Amino acid sequence: MNKSKIFKITAVVGLLIVLLVYIKFFTSNTNFDKEEIYVEIPTGSNYDEVQSIISPFIKNISDFEFIASLRSYPDNVKPGRFLLKKGMSAFQLVSAMRRNVPVKLAFNNQERLENLCERISSQIEPDTTKLLATFRDSIFLQKNGFTTETVFAMFLPNTYEFYWNVSPEKFRDKMLEEYHRFWTKERIAKATELNMTPVQVITLASIVHKETVKKSERPTVAGVYLNRLKDGMKLQADPTVIYALKLRDKNFDQVIKRVLYNDLFIASPYNTYQNEGLPPGPIAMPDIDAIDAVLNAEKHNYLYFCASVERFGYHEFAATMAQHDVNAKKYADWLNAQGTKR
């Protein structure tokens, strides 16, 4: 065979090799219809486990394995959340599995720490049990001035950025950092003027939050409760009774629209009809608006309020018990007419 033929054969073989490498490196190797998907690789996963997780989304796993081996990925597996886009090549897929994409973690309107942990665990790797144990760690609580009842006040509703595989401890410490960032000198000064700690402000704000969804009304409601505290009255807040009932029944999914007379006597430290002062801790996660409503409460002489039957969603306020009795009877009559028993 002459040199010319050898050269031609070599050139053809070379082109085939280049074509094969091009196909393996740069042609689409995804197997899903969505424009993009996320895959989650648990902490401690090895390469075999990664293959099992991502194989349903890859057209030719052998091409992925070939590129992964060339790029030393099997010995450098990373846990986390990774973005795969439709049409990615094997080369791009391996690159994508090296880039841990943060999660936009959001929570609000949670009633208790257990509910919050369930919400958080649905968005990051640590499960509810691990999160609860971390938040209730006795050393952490003592060091930062919380109790198992008040640590819920540390969590401020917002959207935060975390890596999916963040540890429970790092998540907790970030929440503590955000808590201290929220409590500026100005807010602390306002709490001090009310003779309250930040936790006490949040506890009262949780009641205000539950009493009304109307932001314009919250400073007025907060003013009522602050007036009661100042006058040595019991708060007598229906939301605390509802919380006590749910706690007793171990059922926070039940809907209680009406507090009955007998409910007011439930034995619970959260029942502000029976106990003076604030409950042991927040009865819900208040909005920032509700917290600021307490810190900037309206100054007035109201001591009572009840739901309005003429302006639904709002309340009627009163400075005297006689005036309040008129408003309360009107609301009770309306509930009876609607057939609302509970």
Coordinates of C-alpha atoms in Angstrom, one line a residue:
M1 CA 0.0 0.0 0.0
N2 CA 1.5 3.3 -1.1
K3 CA 1.9 6.3 1.1
S4 CA -1.0 8.2 -0.5
K5 CA -3.5 5.5 0.4
I6 CA -2.1 5.2 3.9
F7 CA -2.5 9.0 4.3
K8 CA -6.1 9.0 3.0
I9 CA -7.0 6.1 5.3
T10 CA -5.4 7.8 8.2
A11 CA -7.2 11.0 7.4
V12 CA -10.6 9.3 7.2
V13 CA -10.0 7.5 10.5
G14 CA -8.9 10.8 12.0
L15 CA -12.1 12.5 10.8
L16 CA -14.2 9.6 12.2
I17 CA -12.5 10.0 15.5
V18 CA -13.0 13.7 15.5
L19 CA -16.6 13.2 14.6
L20 CA -17.1 10.6 17.3
V21 CA -15.5 12.9 19.9
Y22 CA -17.6 15.8 18.7
I23 CA -20.8 13.7 19.0
K24 CA -19.8 12.6 22.5
F25 CA -18.7 16.1 23.6
F26 CA -21.1 18.5 22.0
T27 CA -24.3 17.1 20.7
S28 CA -27.6 17.1 22.7
N29 CA -27.7 14.3 25.3
T30 CA -30.8 15.1 27.3
N31 CA -33.9 13.0 27.6
F32 CA -36.6 15.4 28.9
D33 CA -39.2 17.7 27.4
K34 CA -39.1 20.6 29.9
E35 CA -36.8 23.5 29.1
E36 CA -34.9 22.8 32.4
I37 CA -35.0 20.5 35.4
Y38 CA -33.2 20.4 38.7
V39 CA -31.6 17.2 40.1
E40 CA -30.6 16.9 43.8
I41 CA -27.6 14.9 44.9
P42 CA -27.7 14.0 48.6
T43 CA -24.7 14.6 50.8
G44 CA -22.4 11.6 50.8
S45 CA -23.5 10.3 47.4
N46 CA -21.0 8.4 45.2
Y47 CA -20.7 8.3 41.5
D48 CA -22.9 5.2 41.1
E49 CA -25.6 6.9 43.1
V50 CA -25.3 10.0 40.9
Q51 CA -25.7 7.9 37.8
S52 CA -28.8 6.3 39.2
I53 CA -30.3 9.8 39.9
I54 CA -29.5 11.4 36.6
S55 CA -29.8 8.5 34.1
P56 CA -33.6 9.1 33.5
F57 CA -32.7 12.5 32.2
I58 CA -29.8 11.5 29.9
K59 CA -30.2 10.0 26.4
N60 CA -26.9 8.2 26.2
I61 CA -25.4 7.5 29.6
S62 CA -22.3 5.9 28.2
D63 CA -21.4 9.3 26.5
F64 CA -21.9 11.0 29.8
E65 CA -19.7 8.5 31.6
F66 CA -17.0 8.9 29.0
I67 CA -16.8 12.6 29.4
A68 CA -17.2 12.4 33.2
S69 CA -14.2 10.1 33.3
L70 CA -12.1 12.3 31.1
R71 CA -12.9 15.3 33.4
S72 CA -12.4 13.3 36.7
Y73 CA -15.9 13.8 37.8
P74 CA -16.4 10.3 39.4
D75 CA -13.8 11.2 42.0
N76 CA -15.1 14.7 42.6
V77 CA -18.9 14.2 43.1
K78 CA -20.5 17.2 44.7
P79 CA -23.8 17.2 46.7
G80 CA -26.4 19.8 46.0
R81 CA -29.0 21.0 43.5
F82 CA -28.0 21.1 39.9
L83 CA -29.7 22.7 36.8
L84 CA -29.9 20.7 33.6
K85 CA -31.2 22.4 30.5
K86 CA -32.8 20.8 27.5
G87 CA -30.4 20.1 24.7
M88 CA -27.2 20.1 26.9
S89 CA -24.3 18.0 25.6
A90 CA -22.5 15.4 27.7
F91 CA -19.7 18.0 28.2
Q92 CA -22.2 20.6 29.4
L93 CA -24.0 18.1 31.6
V94 CA -20.8 17.3 33.4
S95 CA -20.1 21.0 33.8
A96 CA -23.6 21.5 35.2
M97 CA -23.1 18.8 37.8
R98 CA -20.2 20.8 39.2
R99 CA -22.3 24.0 39.7
N100 CA -24.4 23.9 42.9
V101 CA -27.4 26.2 42.3
P102 CA -28.8 28.0 45.3
V103 CA -32.4 27.6 46.4
K104 CA -34.7 30.6 46.8
L105 CA -36.2 29.4 50.1
A106 CA -39.3 31.2 51.3
F107 CA -41.7 30.8 54.3
N108 CA -44.4 32.9 56.0
N109 CA -47.6 32.5 57.9
Q110 CA -46.5 29.4 59.8
E111 CA -48.4 28.6 63.1
R112 CA -45.6 26.9 65.0
L113 CA -42.0 25.6 64.8
E114 CA -43.1 22.1 63.6
N115 CA -45.0 23.6 60.7
L116 CA -42.1 25.8 59.8
C117 CA -39.6 22.9 59.8
E118 CA -41.9 20.9 57.5
R119 CA -42.0 23.9 55.1
I120 CA -38.2 24.4 55.2
S121 CA -37.5 20.7 54.8
S122 CA -39.6 20.6 51.6
Q123 CA -37.1 23.1 50.1
I124 CA -33.6 21.9 51.3
E125 CA -32.0 18.6 52.2
P126 CA -32.2 18.4 56.0
D127 CA -35.4 16.8 57.2
T128 CA -37.9 18.0 59.7
T129 CA -36.5 16.0 62.6
K130 CA -33.0 17.3 62.1
L131 CA -34.1 20.9 61.8
L132 CA -36.2 20.7 65.0
A133 CA -33.4 19.1 67.0
T134 CA -31.0 21.8 65.8
F135 CA -33.4 24.7 66.6
R136 CA -34.2 23.3 70.0
D137 CA -30.6 22.5 70.9
S138 CA -30.3 23.5 74.6
I139 CA -26.8 25.0 74.2
F140 CA -27.9 27.2 71.3
L141 CA -31.1 28.3 73.2
Q142 CA -29.2 29.2 76.4
K143 CA -26.5 31.0 74.5
N144 CA -28.9 33.2 72.5
G145 CA -31.6 33.8 75.2
F146 CA -34.3 31.7 73.7
T147 CA -36.5 28.9 75.0
T148 CA -38.2 26.1 73.2
E149 CA -41.3 28.3 73.3
T150 CA -39.7 31.5 72.1
V151 CA -37.1 30.3 69.5
F152 CA -39.9 30.5 66.9
A153 CA -39.6 34.3 67.2
M154 CA -36.2 34.0 65.5
F155 CA -37.6 33.2 62.1
L156 CA -38.7 36.2 60.1
P157 CA -40.9 35.6 57.0
N158 CA -39.0 36.4 53.8
T159 CA -37.2 34.8 50.9
Y160 CA -33.7 33.6 51.5
E161 CA -30.9 32.1 49.4
F162 CA -29.4 28.8 50.5
Y163 CA -27.6 25.9 49.0
W164 CA -29.9 22.9 48.9
N165 CA -27.5 20.8 50.9
V166 CA -26.9 23.4 53.6
S167 CA -26.5 21.9 57.1
P168 CA -29.2 22.4 59.8
E169 CA -26.6 24.3 61.9
K170 CA -25.6 26.7 59.1
F171 CA -29.3 27.3 58.3
R172 CA -30.1 28.1 61.9
D173 CA -27.1 30.4 62.3
K174 CA -28.1 32.3 59.2
M175 CA -31.6 32.8 60.6
L176 CA -30.1 34.1 63.8
E177 CA -28.0 36.5 61.8
E178 CA -31.0 37.7 59.9
Y179 CA -32.9 38.1 63.2
H180 CA -30.2 40.4 64.7
R181 CA -30.0 42.3 61.4
F182 CA -33.7 42.9 61.6
W183 CA -33.5 44.2 65.2
T184 CA -31.8 47.5 64.4
K185 CA -31.0 50.1 67.0
E186 CA -34.1 51.9 66.1
R187 CA -36.4 48.9 66.5
I188 CA -34.7 47.9 69.8
A189 CA -35.2 51.5 71.1
K190 CA -38.9 51.4 70.2
A191 CA -39.2 48.0 72.0
T192 CA -37.5 49.4 75.0
E193 CA -39.9 52.4 75.1
L194 CA -42.7 49.8 75.3
N195 CA -40.8 48.0 78.1
M196 CA -40.6 44.9 76.0
T197 CA -37.9 42.7 74.6
P198 CA -37.8 41.8 70.9
V199 CA -39.2 38.4 71.6
Q200 CA -42.1 39.9 73.5
V201 CA -42.8 42.3 70.7
I202 CA -42.9 39.4 68.2
T203 CA -45.2 37.4 70.6
L204 CA -47.7 40.3 70.8
A205 CA -47.3 40.8 67.0
S206 CA -48.3 37.2 66.4
I207 CA -51.6 37.9 68.2
V208 CA -52.1 41.1 66.2
H209 CA -51.3 39.2 63.0
K210 CA -54.0 36.6 63.8
E211 CA -56.6 39.2 64.8
T212 CA -56.6 41.1 61.5
V213 CA -55.2 40.8 58.0
K214 CA -55.9 44.5 57.4
K215 CA -52.5 46.3 57.6
S216 CA -54.2 49.7 58.2
E217 CA -55.9 48.3 61.3
R218 CA -53.0 46.5 62.9
P219 CA -51.5 49.6 64.7
T220 CA -55.0 50.2 66.3
V221 CA -55.3 46.6 67.4
A222 CA -51.7 46.7 68.8
G223 CA -52.7 49.8 70.7
V224 CA -55.6 48.0 72.3
Y225 CA -53.4 45.3 73.6
L226 CA -50.7 47.7 74.8
N227 CA -53.4 49.6 76.7
R228 CA -54.5 46.5 78.4
L229 CA -51.0 45.5 79.4
K230 CA -50.4 49.0 80.7
D231 CA -53.6 48.9 82.7
G232 CA -52.9 45.5 84.2
M233 CA -55.8 43.9 82.3
K234 CA -55.7 40.4 80.8
L235 CA -55.2 40.4 77.1
Q236 CA -58.2 38.2 76.5
A237 CA -57.2 37.5 72.9
D238 CA -59.3 34.9 71.1
P239 CA -56.4 33.8 68.9
T240 CA -54.6 32.6 72.0
V241 CA -57.6 30.5 73.0
I242 CA -57.7 29.0 69.5
Y243 CA -54.0 28.2 69.7
A244 CA -54.5 26.5 73.1
L245 CA -57.4 24.4 71.7
K246 CA -55.3 23.3 68.7
L247 CA -52.4 22.5 71.0
R248 CA -54.6 20.5 73.3
D249 CA -56.1 18.5 70.4
K250 CA -52.7 18.2 68.7
N251 CA -54.5 19.3 65.6
F252 CA -53.3 22.5 63.9
D253 CA -55.2 21.7 60.7
Q254 CA -58.7 22.3 62.3
V255 CA -60.5 25.5 61.5
I256 CA -62.0 27.3 64.4
K257 CA -64.1 30.3 63.4
R258 CA -65.8 30.9 66.6
V259 CA -64.6 30.8 70.2
L260 CA -67.3 29.5 72.6
Y261 CA -67.8 30.5 76.2
N262 CA -66.5 27.2 77.6
D263 CA -63.4 27.6 75.5
L264 CA -62.3 30.5 77.6
F265 CA -61.6 28.3 80.6
I266 CA -59.2 25.9 78.9
A267 CA -56.2 25.3 81.1
S268 CA -53.2 26.4 79.1
P269 CA -50.4 28.9 79.5
Y270 CA -51.4 30.3 76.1
N271 CA -55.0 31.1 77.2
T272 CA -54.8 34.9 77.9
Y273 CA -58.4 34.8 79.3
Q274 CA -57.0 32.9 82.2
N275 CA -53.4 34.1 82.4
E276 CA -52.1 37.6 82.8
G277 CA -49.6 39.1 80.4
L278 CA -48.2 37.6 77.2
P279 CA -48.4 33.9 76.3
P280 CA -45.1 31.9 76.6
G281 CA -44.2 32.5 73.0
P282 CA -45.5 33.4 69.6
I283 CA -48.8 31.8 68.5
A284 CA -47.9 32.3 64.9
M285 CA -45.3 33.8 62.6
P286 CA -46.2 37.4 62.3
D287 CA -45.6 39.5 59.2
I288 CA -43.0 42.2 59.4
D289 CA -45.9 44.6 59.1
A290 CA -47.4 43.2 62.3
I291 CA -44.2 43.5 64.2
D292 CA -43.8 47.1 63.1
A293 CA -47.4 47.7 64.0
V294 CA -46.6 46.9 67.6
L295 CA -43.5 49.0 67.6
N296 CA -45.5 51.9 66.0
A297 CA -48.8 51.2 67.7
E298 CA -51.5 53.8 67.5
K299 CA -52.0 55.8 70.7
H300 CA -55.7 55.9 71.7
N301 CA -58.0 55.0 74.6
Y302 CA -59.6 51.9 73.2
L303 CA -59.6 48.8 75.4
Y304 CA -61.9 46.5 73.4
F305 CA -62.7 45.5 69.8
C306 CA -64.7 42.9 68.0
A307 CA -65.3 42.0 64.3
S308 CA -67.5 44.3 62.4
V309 CA -70.6 43.0 60.6
E310 CA -70.9 46.1 58.5
R311 CA -67.3 46.3 57.3
F312 CA -66.2 42.7 56.8
G313 CA -62.6 42.1 57.7
Y314 CA -62.4 45.1 59.9
H315 CA -63.2 45.6 63.6
E316 CA -65.3 47.9 65.8
F317 CA -63.3 49.5 68.6
A318 CA -64.6 50.7 72.0
A319 CA -63.3 52.5 75.0
T320 CA -65.9 51.2 77.5
M321 CA -67.3 47.8 78.2
A322 CA -70.9 49.1 77.6
Q323 CA -70.0 50.2 74.1
H324 CA -68.1 46.9 73.5
D325 CA -71.1 44.8 74.7
V326 CA -73.3 46.5 72.0
N327 CA -70.7 45.7 69.3
A328 CA -70.1 42.1 70.6
K329 CA -73.9 41.3 70.6
K330 CA -74.3 42.6 67.1
Y331 CA -71.5 40.2 66.0
A332 CA -72.8 37.3 68.0
D333 CA -76.3 37.7 66.5
W334 CA -74.7 37.8 63.0
L335 CA -72.8 34.5 63.7
N336 CA -76.0 32.9 64.9
A337 CA -77.9 34.0 61.8
Q338 CA -75.1 32.5 59.7
G339 CA -75.4 29.2 61.6
T340 CA -71.7 29.4 62.6
K341 CA -71.4 27.0 65.6
R342 CA -67.6 26.5 65.6

